Amino acid sequence: MIMSKHTLLIHIGIRKTGSSALQAFLYENMEKLEEYGWCYPDFSQKLFGIPSVAQRGINGGVFYKERGNLDTESENWIKGWELILKLLENKNVIISEERISIWNTSELLAAAKEKYDNIKVIIYLRRQDRAVESIWNQMVKNPVGCHQTFREFIHWNDGKECAPYHYKKQLDEISEIIGKENLIVRVYEKSQLSGGCTESDFLSVLGIEPDWKEWNRNRDINLRLDINYLEIKRILNSLQLIEGNETVLQQYWTVFGELSHIFGDLKEEKGYFTFEERKEFLEQFVFENELLAKEYLLREDGILFFDDVKDIPIYVNPCTPFEEEMIRSLGVLICRQGKEIQRLINRENNLAEKLLQNNVPKGKKIILFGAGQKCIDLLFTLKLPIVLIADNDKEKDGKSLKGIPIIYAKDIKDWSDFFVIITCVESKEIENQLENEGLKKEFGYVLAKEYFACY
């Protein structure tokens, strides 16, 4: 175990406590955090040279593989800790990983404690009824979404989804490993968050009182759905039971968010429990919540959550069985049309590939120009022998996409060795850049938007 004065702060992101937004905030303010002696490591492929290390494409832990199996012998784990311990020599380090709250929490913390002595853990707790409602809501919204009603979900899980919300047991296990004095418990209620939001509250734990003019405020990275559109999405999710529909449905899931923001009501608060159901559900947590408040927050009154248990208007499914079947019928037609469109796109892409392959001058190497989203989309469809990706953003230099290295375009000295496919939709500036290097359109470079149907 390495001894040091610097702190390793591990944020355990219990589901639906703003973890994704907090991680995005920390990632976007890495340089600002450094000014206060805190480092949020960039666990990126550029640093590791291995795949699947970044959480959700933003940041996060490198500790897990399939479904949360902890592997302390893996390359991810070894290289991750090499970086963490190196950084801890000079600064405090923050690790934020949502999956720690779901899988192997105690096992991971015990393994971390063997590596380093000065570990603190911060955890946010949300009132259990609101947490479970939010989990079901998120599961319906997911691209591959849940099609059960809220009551079916609660009954089917038979309390399984509630198990992580017996907070006292989880906190006891954590404090046994790191010591109760090293466990920071925060309550995910606006009235109990310093500054009224998770980002501000987290900074207060770090001893930072932010001037918000100097910090990048967080964008809302979670899709929000009006409750009616959520119900339509839930009904359409059932079409995933028909083979081949899953991929098509994933392509349309953001449509519901767009419709919600245009036509929906995102301000009205509604719940899925009746008032009596809500009180009955919370009853199972009353005793342990009281013990938790007294033991971990030193509240003599034993009150953990301040918000009243309100009689929130319950969402009542407005659809008749006939209307539900009508939504499914239209959904099936959309899926079949989507499959046919995808078949035509694939055929056109194959023809474009063959055409390009035949037109590439002998001895030229194929590279893509522009390492953006369109480049990623093309890499999932192209079967051309691409050797390199060029980009005018120097920050992308040294990284890779699907194993293909990215190079800063201005570091390429001789473009005559390459045949370039420009992936960007707005391509004029890059065209001029390549023309100045002596390349001619259709002979030295082409525009992907003129060849591929995915544009």
GROMACS .gro file of C-alpha atoms in nm:
model
  455
    1MET     CA    1   0.000   0.000   0.000
    2ILE     CA    2   0.128   0.346  -0.095
    3MET     CA    3   0.111   0.614   0.176
    4SER     CA    4   0.058   0.976   0.077
    5LYS     CA    5  -0.086   1.305   0.192
    6HIS     CA    6  -0.294   1.342  -0.123
    7THR     CA    7  -0.654   1.223  -0.134
    8LEU     CA    8  -0.814   0.974  -0.372
    9LEU     CA    9  -1.182   1.069  -0.375
   10ILE     CA   10  -1.407   0.799  -0.518
   11HIS     CA   11  -1.757   0.913  -0.614
   12ILE     CA   12  -2.003   0.625  -0.599
   13GLY     CA   13  -2.281   0.725  -0.832
   14ILE     CA   14  -2.597   0.559  -0.710
   15ARG     CA   15  -2.835   0.546  -1.004
   16LYS     CA   16  -3.048   0.855  -1.072
   17THR     CA   17  -2.853   1.092  -0.847
   18GLY     CA   18  -2.712   1.309  -1.126
   19SER     CA   19  -2.396   1.101  -1.176
   20SER     CA   20  -2.382   1.135  -1.556
   21ALA     CA   21  -2.426   1.513  -1.536
   22LEU     CA   22  -2.161   1.536  -1.264
   23GLN     CA   23  -1.914   1.331  -1.467
   24ALA     CA   24  -1.970   1.553  -1.771
   25PHE     CA   25  -1.919   1.860  -1.553
   26LEU     CA   26  -1.593   1.729  -1.407
   27TYR     CA   27  -1.468   1.631  -1.751
   28GLU     CA   28  -1.547   1.973  -1.900
   29ASN     CA   29  -1.374   2.149  -1.608
   30MET     CA   30  -1.063   1.934  -1.571
   31GLU     CA   31  -0.827   2.228  -1.617
   32LYS     CA   32  -1.017   2.444  -1.369
   33LEU     CA   33  -1.008   2.168  -1.108
   34GLU     CA   34  -0.630   2.150  -1.146
   35GLU     CA   35  -0.608   2.510  -1.019
   36TYR     CA   36  -0.750   2.389  -0.689
   37GLY     CA   37  -0.523   2.086  -0.665
   38TRP     CA   38  -0.776   1.830  -0.791
   39CYS     CA   39  -0.732   1.605  -1.092
   40TYR     CA   40  -1.010   1.425  -1.280
   41PRO     CA   41  -0.808   1.177  -1.490
   42ASP     CA   42  -0.879   1.139  -1.859
   43PHE     CA   43  -0.913   0.763  -1.895
   44SER     CA   44  -0.907   0.775  -2.272
   45GLN     CA   45  -0.788   0.542  -2.541
   46LYS     CA   46  -0.512   0.792  -2.618
   47LEU     CA   47  -0.357   0.730  -2.277
   48PHE     CA   48  -0.418   0.358  -2.257
   49GLY     CA   49  -0.390   0.241  -2.615
   50ILE     CA   50  -0.658  -0.017  -2.539
   51PRO     CA   51  -1.033  -0.018  -2.613
   52SER     CA   52  -1.332   0.021  -2.381
   53VAL     CA   53  -1.181   0.230  -2.104
   54ALA     CA   54  -1.396   0.543  -2.109
   55GLN     CA   55  -1.736   0.544  -1.945
   56ARG     CA   56  -2.012   0.653  -2.184
   57GLY     CA   57  -1.759   0.829  -2.405
   58ILE     CA   58  -1.714   1.098  -2.139
   59ASN     CA   59  -1.485   0.972  -1.866
   60GLY     CA   60  -1.498   0.746  -1.569
   61GLY     CA   61  -1.351   0.427  -1.432
   62VAL     CA   62  -1.157   0.156  -1.606
   63PHE     CA   63  -1.221  -0.106  -1.344
   64TYR     CA   64  -1.482  -0.331  -1.499
   65LYS     CA   65  -1.534  -0.562  -1.791
   66GLU     CA   66  -1.850  -0.750  -1.896
   67ARG     CA   67  -2.143  -0.676  -1.666
   68GLY     CA   68  -1.923  -0.544  -1.391
   69ASN     CA   69  -1.687  -0.836  -1.338
   70LEU     CA   70  -1.390  -0.699  -1.150
   71ASP     CA   71  -1.059  -0.820  -1.290
   72THR     CA   72  -0.757  -0.693  -1.097
   73GLU     CA   73  -0.527  -0.876  -1.337
   74SER     CA   74  -0.663  -0.703  -1.649
   75GLU     CA   75  -0.469  -0.454  -1.857
   76ASN     CA   76  -0.735  -0.191  -1.784
   77TRP     CA   77  -0.694  -0.228  -1.409
   78ILE     CA   78  -0.314  -0.233  -1.411
   79LYS     CA   79  -0.271   0.066  -1.643
   80GLY     CA   80  -0.550   0.254  -1.469
   81TRP     CA   81  -0.385   0.226  -1.130
   82GLU     CA   82  -0.044   0.311  -1.272
   83LEU     CA   83  -0.191   0.641  -1.390
   84ILE     CA   84  -0.386   0.707  -1.069
   85LEU     CA   85  -0.087   0.645  -0.840
   86LYS     CA   86   0.137   0.859  -1.059
   87LEU     CA   87  -0.107   1.150  -1.038
   88LEU     CA   88  -0.147   1.110  -0.661
   89GLU     CA   89   0.221   1.189  -0.615
   90ASN     CA   90   0.145   1.556  -0.684
   91LYS     CA   91  -0.229   1.617  -0.649
   92ASN     CA   92  -0.563   1.492  -0.524
   93VAL     CA   93  -0.750   1.265  -0.764
   94ILE     CA   94  -1.124   1.216  -0.831
   95ILE     CA   95  -1.268   0.894  -0.967
   96SER     CA   96  -1.637   0.894  -1.060
   97GLU     CA   97  -1.791   0.567  -1.170
   98GLU     CA   98  -2.163   0.492  -1.173
   99ARG     CA   99  -2.111   0.119  -1.201
  100ILE     CA  100  -1.941   0.101  -0.861
  101SER     CA  101  -2.283   0.136  -0.697
  102ILE     CA  102  -2.424  -0.155  -0.898
  103TRP     CA  103  -2.144  -0.409  -0.913
  104ASN     CA  104  -1.877  -0.532  -0.669
  105THR     CA  105  -1.867  -0.214  -0.458
  106SER     CA  106  -1.698  -0.372  -0.156
  107GLU     CA  107  -1.463  -0.583  -0.368
  108LEU     CA  108  -1.347  -0.279  -0.566
  109LEU     CA  109  -1.293  -0.059  -0.260
  110ALA     CA  110  -1.104  -0.335  -0.082
  111ALA     CA  111  -0.876  -0.375  -0.385
  112ALA     CA  112  -0.830   0.004  -0.402
  113LYS     CA  113  -0.742   0.017  -0.033
  114GLU     CA  114  -0.463  -0.231  -0.096
  115LYS     CA  115  -0.319   0.011  -0.351
  116TYR     CA  116  -0.349   0.338  -0.161
  117ASP     CA  117  -0.411   0.442   0.197
  118ASN     CA  118  -0.578   0.786   0.182
  119ILE     CA  119  -0.913   0.706   0.022
  120LYS     CA  120  -1.236   0.893   0.077
  121VAL     CA  121  -1.573   0.799  -0.070
  122ILE     CA  122  -1.860   1.033  -0.150
  123ILE     CA  123  -2.208   0.897  -0.210
  124TYR     CA  124  -2.540   1.066  -0.285
  125LEU     CA  125  -2.869   0.922  -0.161
  126ARG     CA  126  -3.208   0.982  -0.320
  127ARG     CA  127  -3.540   0.911  -0.152
  128GLN     CA  128  -3.624   0.557  -0.248
  129ASP     CA  129  -3.965   0.611  -0.408
  130ARG     CA  130  -3.838   0.888  -0.636
  131ALA     CA  131  -3.530   0.682  -0.721
  132VAL     CA  132  -3.729   0.377  -0.829
  133GLU     CA  133  -3.970   0.588  -1.035
  134SER     CA  134  -3.673   0.752  -1.207
  135ILE     CA  135  -3.508   0.416  -1.279
  136TRP     CA  136  -3.820   0.285  -1.452
  137ASN     CA  137  -3.853   0.612  -1.644
  138GLN     CA  138  -3.491   0.579  -1.762
  139MET     CA  139  -3.533   0.214  -1.856
  140VAL     CA  140  -3.827   0.304  -2.080
  141LYS     CA  141  -3.633   0.592  -2.239
  142ASN     CA  142  -3.329   0.380  -2.319
  143PRO     CA  143  -3.269   0.303  -2.689
  144VAL     CA  144  -3.332  -0.063  -2.608
  145GLY     CA  145  -3.611   0.015  -2.365
  146CYS     CA  146  -3.835  -0.154  -2.111
  147HIS     CA  147  -4.193  -0.223  -2.226
  148GLN     CA  148  -4.342  -0.304  -1.885
  149THR     CA  149  -4.578  -0.067  -1.709
  150PHE     CA  150  -4.451   0.075  -1.382
  151ARG     CA  151  -4.659  -0.171  -1.180
  152GLU     CA  152  -4.545  -0.464  -1.392
  153PHE     CA  153  -4.188  -0.346  -1.342
  154ILE     CA  154  -4.220  -0.332  -0.962
  155HIS     CA  155  -4.397  -0.669  -0.949
  156TRP     CA  156  -4.159  -0.841  -1.192
  157ASN     CA  157  -3.853  -0.718  -1.005
  158ASP     CA  158  -4.006  -0.839  -0.677
  159GLY     CA  159  -3.794  -0.584  -0.495
  160LYS     CA  160  -3.471  -0.652  -0.688
  161GLU     CA  161  -3.449  -0.293  -0.806
  162CYS     CA  162  -3.512  -0.180  -0.449
  163ALA     CA  163  -3.222  -0.378  -0.302
  164PRO     CA  164  -2.959  -0.108  -0.378
  165TYR     CA  165  -3.181   0.143  -0.196
  166HIS     CA  166  -3.140  -0.022   0.140
  167TYR     CA  167  -2.873   0.241   0.189
  168LYS     CA  168  -2.772   0.163   0.546
  169LYS     CA  169  -2.642  -0.183   0.459
  170GLN     CA  170  -2.437  -0.045   0.170
  171LEU     CA  171  -2.288   0.237   0.379
  172ASP     CA  172  -2.197  -0.005   0.657
  173GLU     CA  173  -2.008  -0.224   0.410
  174ILE     CA  174  -1.821   0.077   0.268
  175SER     CA  175  -1.730   0.224   0.608
  176GLU     CA  176  -1.601  -0.114   0.724
  177ILE     CA  177  -1.345  -0.102   0.442
  178ILE     CA  178  -1.237   0.264   0.438
  179GLY     CA  179  -1.345   0.379   0.784
  180LYS     CA  180  -1.659   0.574   0.869
  181GLU     CA  181  -1.458   0.897   0.899
  182ASN     CA  182  -1.366   0.867   0.531
  183LEU     CA  183  -1.723   0.828   0.404
  184ILE     CA  184  -1.900   1.146   0.290
  185VAL     CA  185  -2.279   1.104   0.271
  186ARG     CA  186  -2.486   1.361   0.083
  187VAL     CA  187  -2.861   1.373   0.027
  188TYR     CA  188  -2.990   1.422  -0.327
  189GLU     CA  189  -3.258   1.680  -0.254
  190LYS     CA  190  -3.242   2.035  -0.379
  191SER     CA  191  -3.291   2.173  -0.029
  192GLN     CA  192  -2.997   1.967   0.100
  193LEU     CA  193  -2.755   2.026  -0.188
  194SER     CA  194  -2.516   2.317  -0.139
  195GLY     CA  195  -2.603   2.567  -0.412
  196GLY     CA  196  -2.912   2.364  -0.506
  197CYS     CA  197  -2.740   2.130  -0.755
  198THR     CA  198  -2.505   1.830  -0.753
  199GLU     CA  199  -2.221   2.014  -0.927
  200SER     CA  200  -2.216   2.296  -0.673
  201ASP     CA  201  -2.254   2.053  -0.384
  202PHE     CA  202  -1.968   1.835  -0.506
  203LEU     CA  203  -1.740   2.138  -0.538
  204SER     CA  204  -1.828   2.239  -0.181
  205VAL     CA  205  -1.702   1.898  -0.066
  206LEU     CA  206  -1.373   1.977  -0.243
  207GLY     CA  207  -1.359   2.311  -0.059
  208ILE     CA  208  -1.433   2.510  -0.373
  209GLU     CA  209  -1.678   2.800  -0.382
  210PRO     CA  210  -1.716   2.851  -0.758
  211ASP     CA  211  -1.745   3.171  -0.952
  212TRP     CA  212  -1.979   3.031  -1.214
  213LYS     CA  213  -1.849   3.274  -1.475
  214GLU     CA  214  -1.526   3.074  -1.475
  215TRP     CA  215  -1.676   2.724  -1.488
  216ASN     CA  216  -1.846   2.540  -1.774
  217ARG     CA  217  -2.199   2.483  -1.656
  218ASN     CA  218  -2.338   2.144  -1.727
  219ARG     CA  219  -2.572   2.069  -2.013
  220ASP     CA  220  -2.865   1.833  -1.959
  221ILE     CA  221  -2.725   1.512  -2.108
  222ASN     CA  222  -3.023   1.291  -2.023
  223LEU     CA  223  -3.316   1.269  -2.264
  224ARG     CA  224  -3.632   1.415  -2.105
  225LEU     CA  225  -3.971   1.292  -2.220
  226ASP     CA  226  -4.317   1.431  -2.167
  227ILE     CA  227  -4.511   1.160  -1.987
  228ASN     CA  228  -4.742   1.095  -2.286
  229TYR     CA  229  -4.447   1.043  -2.520
  230LEU     CA  230  -4.289   0.819  -2.257
  231GLU     CA  231  -4.599   0.598  -2.274
  232ILE     CA  232  -4.586   0.586  -2.655
  233LYS     CA  233  -4.218   0.492  -2.633
  234ARG     CA  234  -4.300   0.217  -2.380
  235ILE     CA  235  -4.564   0.066  -2.609
  236LEU     CA  236  -4.330   0.073  -2.909
  237ASN     CA  237  -4.055  -0.089  -2.700
  238SER     CA  238  -4.264  -0.408  -2.704
  239LEU     CA  239  -4.189  -0.437  -3.079
  240GLN     CA  240  -3.834  -0.539  -2.984
  241LEU     CA  241  -3.987  -0.881  -2.917
  242ILE     CA  242  -4.021  -0.916  -3.297
  243GLU     CA  243  -3.688  -1.024  -3.444
  244GLY     CA  244  -3.506  -0.756  -3.639
  245ASN     CA  245  -3.697  -0.457  -3.500
  246GLU     CA  246  -3.451  -0.369  -3.223
  247THR     CA  247  -3.193  -0.201  -3.447
  248VAL     CA  248  -3.454   0.004  -3.631
  249LEU     CA  249  -3.620   0.123  -3.310
  250GLN     CA  250  -3.285   0.242  -3.171
  251GLN     CA  251  -3.252   0.482  -3.463
  252TYR     CA  252  -3.574   0.664  -3.374
  253TRP     CA  253  -3.555   0.693  -2.996
  254THR     CA  254  -3.441   1.058  -2.991
  255VAL     CA  255  -3.752   1.154  -3.192
  256PHE     CA  256  -3.957   1.129  -2.873
  257GLY     CA  257  -3.730   1.383  -2.704
  258GLU     CA  258  -3.770   1.625  -2.993
  259LEU     CA  259  -4.150   1.590  -2.985
  260SER     CA  260  -4.153   1.634  -2.608
  261HIS     CA  261  -3.967   1.964  -2.625
  262ILE     CA  262  -4.195   2.096  -2.900
  263PHE     CA  263  -4.538   1.971  -2.795
  264GLY     CA  264  -4.504   1.820  -2.449
  265ASP     CA  265  -4.531   1.949  -2.094
  266LEU     CA  266  -4.199   1.897  -1.918
  267LYS     CA  267  -4.287   2.116  -1.619
  268GLU     CA  268  -4.580   1.931  -1.465
  269GLU     CA  269  -4.471   1.686  -1.197
  270LYS     CA  270  -4.645   1.351  -1.201
  271GLY     CA  271  -4.568   1.024  -1.032
  272TYR     CA  272  -4.637   0.655  -1.084
  273PHE     CA  273  -4.729   0.563  -0.725
  274THR     CA  274  -5.062   0.657  -0.575
  275PHE     CA  275  -5.026   0.845  -0.247
  276GLU     CA  276  -5.109   0.531  -0.048
  277GLU     CA  277  -4.874   0.316  -0.256
  278ARG     CA  278  -4.597   0.569  -0.207
  279LYS     CA  279  -4.634   0.568   0.172
  280GLU     CA  280  -4.651   0.188   0.178
  281PHE     CA  281  -4.338   0.159  -0.040
  282LEU     CA  282  -4.140   0.399   0.180
  283GLU     CA  283  -4.249   0.224   0.497
  284GLN     CA  284  -3.994  -0.054   0.437
  285PHE     CA  285  -3.710   0.199   0.459
  286VAL     CA  286  -3.823   0.411   0.756
  287PHE     CA  287  -3.629   0.237   1.032
  288GLU     CA  288  -3.298   0.203   0.848
  289ASN     CA  289  -3.320   0.559   0.708
  290GLU     CA  290  -3.357   0.686   1.065
  291LEU     CA  291  -3.054   0.487   1.181
  292LEU     CA  292  -2.856   0.611   0.880
  293ALA     CA  293  -2.938   0.976   0.950
  294LYS     CA  294  -2.831   0.942   1.314
  295GLU     CA  295  -2.515   0.743   1.250
  296TYR     CA  296  -2.378   0.897   0.930
  297LEU     CA  297  -2.521   1.251   0.933
  298LEU     CA  298  -2.531   1.291   1.314
  299ARG     CA  299  -2.895   1.401   1.307
  300GLU     CA  300  -3.050   1.334   1.643
  301ASP     CA  301  -3.402   1.357   1.499
  302GLY     CA  302  -3.324   1.075   1.254
  303ILE     CA  303  -3.467   1.262   0.955
  304LEU     CA  304  -3.280   1.169   0.638
  305PHE     CA  305  -3.499   1.324   0.367
  306PHE     CA  306  -3.654   1.666   0.421
  307ASP     CA  307  -3.900   1.675   0.131
  308ASP     CA  308  -4.258   1.592   0.227
  309VAL     CA  309  -4.417   1.280   0.086
  310LYS     CA  310  -4.665   1.463  -0.135
  311ASP     CA  311  -4.978   1.339  -0.301
  312ILE     CA  312  -4.829   1.389  -0.648
  313PRO     CA  313  -5.079   1.358  -0.935
  314ILE     CA  314  -5.046   1.006  -1.072
  315TYR     CA  315  -5.002   0.945  -1.440
  316VAL     CA  316  -5.301   0.750  -1.572
  317ASN     CA  317  -5.251   0.566  -1.899
  318PRO     CA  318  -5.484   0.746  -2.143
  319CYS     CA  319  -5.469   0.471  -2.404
  320THR     CA  320  -5.743   0.219  -2.460
  321PRO     CA  321  -5.636  -0.134  -2.563
  322PHE     CA  322  -5.741  -0.046  -2.920
  323GLU     CA  323  -5.520   0.266  -2.919
  324GLU     CA  324  -5.225   0.065  -2.786
  325GLU     CA  325  -5.264  -0.185  -3.069
  326MET     CA  326  -5.291   0.100  -3.319
  327ILE     CA  327  -4.958   0.242  -3.192
  328ARG     CA  328  -4.800  -0.103  -3.225
  329SER     CA  329  -4.941  -0.153  -3.575
  330LEU     CA  330  -4.803   0.179  -3.696
  331GLY     CA  331  -4.475   0.093  -3.523
  332VAL     CA  332  -4.447  -0.235  -3.713
  333LEU     CA  333  -4.504  -0.054  -4.042
  334ILE     CA  334  -4.232   0.200  -3.950
  335CYS     CA  335  -3.993  -0.082  -3.859
  336ARG     CA  336  -4.052  -0.264  -4.187
  337GLN     CA  337  -4.003   0.056  -4.381
  338GLY     CA  338  -3.687   0.127  -4.181
  339LYS     CA  339  -3.549  -0.218  -4.259
  340GLU     CA  340  -3.611  -0.166  -4.631
  341ILE     CA  341  -3.447   0.178  -4.622
  342GLN     CA  342  -3.147   0.026  -4.441
  343ARG     CA  343  -3.125  -0.248  -4.705
  344LEU     CA  344  -3.117   0.015  -4.981
  345ILE     CA  345  -2.857   0.221  -4.791
  346ASN     CA  346  -2.637  -0.087  -4.748
  347ARG     CA  347  -2.666  -0.167  -5.119
  348GLU     CA  348  -2.579   0.189  -5.219
  349ASN     CA  349  -2.286   0.195  -4.975
  350ASN     CA  350  -2.154  -0.131  -5.119
  351LEU     CA  351  -2.174   0.012  -5.471
  352ALA     CA  352  -1.997   0.330  -5.354
  353GLU     CA  353  -1.721   0.125  -5.192
  354LYS     CA  354  -1.661  -0.072  -5.511
  355LEU     CA  355  -1.659   0.247  -5.718
  356LEU     CA  356  -1.409   0.416  -5.488
  357GLN     CA  357  -1.192   0.106  -5.465
  358ASN     CA  358  -1.169   0.092  -5.844
  359ASN     CA  359  -1.091   0.463  -5.868
  360VAL     CA  360  -0.812   0.473  -5.611
  361PRO     CA  361  -0.485   0.525  -5.801
  362LYS     CA  362  -0.244   0.235  -5.773
  363GLY     CA  363  -0.006   0.266  -5.479
  364LYS     CA  364  -0.218   0.527  -5.295
  365LYS     CA  365  -0.320   0.469  -4.933
  366ILE     CA  366  -0.677   0.556  -4.835
  367ILE     CA  367  -0.725   0.799  -4.546
  368LEU     CA  368  -1.030   0.971  -4.403
  369PHE     CA  369  -1.028   1.344  -4.329
  370GLY     CA  370  -1.238   1.455  -4.031
  371ALA     CA  371  -1.256   1.251  -3.709
  372GLY     CA  372  -1.612   1.350  -3.618
  373GLN     CA  373  -1.941   1.164  -3.586
  374LYS     CA  374  -1.976   1.112  -3.963
  375CYS     CA  375  -1.634   0.950  -3.964
  376ILE     CA  376  -1.746   0.714  -3.686
  377ASP     CA  377  -2.063   0.631  -3.882
  378LEU     CA  378  -1.860   0.554  -4.195
  379LEU     CA  379  -1.618   0.331  -4.008
  380PHE     CA  380  -1.910   0.109  -3.908
  381THR     CA  381  -2.010   0.061  -4.272
  382LEU     CA  382  -1.690   0.092  -4.480
  383LYS     CA  383  -1.486  -0.212  -4.569
  384LEU     CA  384  -1.214  -0.011  -4.746
  385PRO     CA  385  -0.852  -0.053  -4.630
  386ILE     CA  386  -0.825   0.277  -4.439
  387VAL     CA  387  -0.481   0.334  -4.289
  388LEU     CA  388  -0.518   0.676  -4.124
  389ILE     CA  389  -0.761   0.949  -4.016
  390ALA     CA  390  -0.655   1.313  -4.054
  391ASP     CA  391  -0.809   1.601  -3.857
  392ASN     CA  392  -0.741   1.973  -3.814
  393ASP     CA  393  -0.798   1.947  -3.437
  394LYS     CA  394  -0.458   1.895  -3.278
  395GLU     CA  395  -0.625   1.765  -2.960
  396LYS     CA  396  -0.728   1.450  -3.149
  397ASP     CA  397  -0.370   1.375  -3.258
  398GLY     CA  398  -0.255   1.036  -3.128
  399LYS     CA  399  -0.604   0.907  -3.052
  400SER     CA  400  -0.779   0.647  -3.265
  401LEU     CA  401  -1.121   0.539  -3.392
  402LYS     CA  402  -1.194   0.169  -3.432
  403GLY     CA  403  -0.822   0.103  -3.407
  404ILE     CA  404  -0.731   0.349  -3.686
  405PRO     CA  405  -0.484   0.618  -3.569
  406ILE     CA  406  -0.571   0.988  -3.592
  407ILE     CA  407  -0.306   1.234  -3.706
  408TYR     CA  408  -0.297   1.613  -3.698
  409ALA     CA  409  -0.349   1.706  -4.064
  410LYS     CA  410  -0.079   1.974  -4.068
  411ASP     CA  411   0.181   1.713  -3.968
  412ILE     CA  412   0.134   1.532  -4.300
  413LYS     CA  413   0.419   1.648  -4.520
  414ASP     CA  414   0.340   1.469  -4.844
  415TRP     CA  415  -0.027   1.426  -4.936
  416SER     CA  416   0.058   1.269  -5.271
  417ASP     CA  417   0.091   0.931  -5.097
  418PHE     CA  418  -0.279   0.932  -5.009
  419PHE     CA  419  -0.624   0.912  -5.155
  420VAL     CA  420  -0.847   1.115  -4.923
  421ILE     CA  421  -1.215   1.067  -4.838
  422ILE     CA  422  -1.352   1.381  -4.669
  423THR     CA  423  -1.609   1.274  -4.409
  424CYS     CA  424  -1.734   1.620  -4.306
  425VAL     CA  425  -2.067   1.754  -4.432
  426GLU     CA  426  -1.923   2.107  -4.443
  427SER     CA  427  -1.619   2.036  -4.656
  428LYS     CA  428  -1.524   2.355  -4.844
  429GLU     CA  429  -1.240   2.456  -4.612
  430ILE     CA  430  -1.086   2.108  -4.624
  431GLU     CA  431  -1.127   2.095  -5.002
  432ASN     CA  432  -0.933   2.421  -5.032
  433GLN     CA  433  -0.670   2.284  -4.793
  434LEU     CA  434  -0.619   1.973  -5.007
  435GLU     CA  435  -0.626   2.168  -5.333
  436ASN     CA  436  -0.340   2.381  -5.193
  437GLU     CA  437  -0.152   2.057  -5.129
  438GLY     CA  438  -0.188   1.967  -5.496
  439LEU     CA  439  -0.476   1.719  -5.474
  440LYS     CA  440  -0.761   1.732  -5.725
  441LYS     CA  441  -1.120   1.632  -5.661
  442GLU     CA  442  -1.206   1.277  -5.774
  443PHE     CA  443  -0.840   1.205  -5.845
  444GLY     CA  444  -0.677   1.289  -5.510
  445TYR     CA  445  -0.981   1.327  -5.287
  446VAL     CA  446  -1.357   1.271  -5.285
  447LEU     CA  447  -1.647   1.384  -5.067
  448ALA     CA  448  -1.816   1.103  -4.872
  449LYS     CA  449  -2.145   1.295  -4.883
  450GLU     CA  450  -2.149   1.255  -5.262
  451TYR     CA  451  -2.104   0.878  -5.245
  452PHE     CA  452  -2.273   0.739  -4.936
  453ALA     CA  453  -2.645   0.724  -4.857
  454CYS     CA  454  -2.592   0.777  -4.483
  455TYR     CA  455  -2.552   1.154  -4.545
   0.00000   0.00000   0.00000
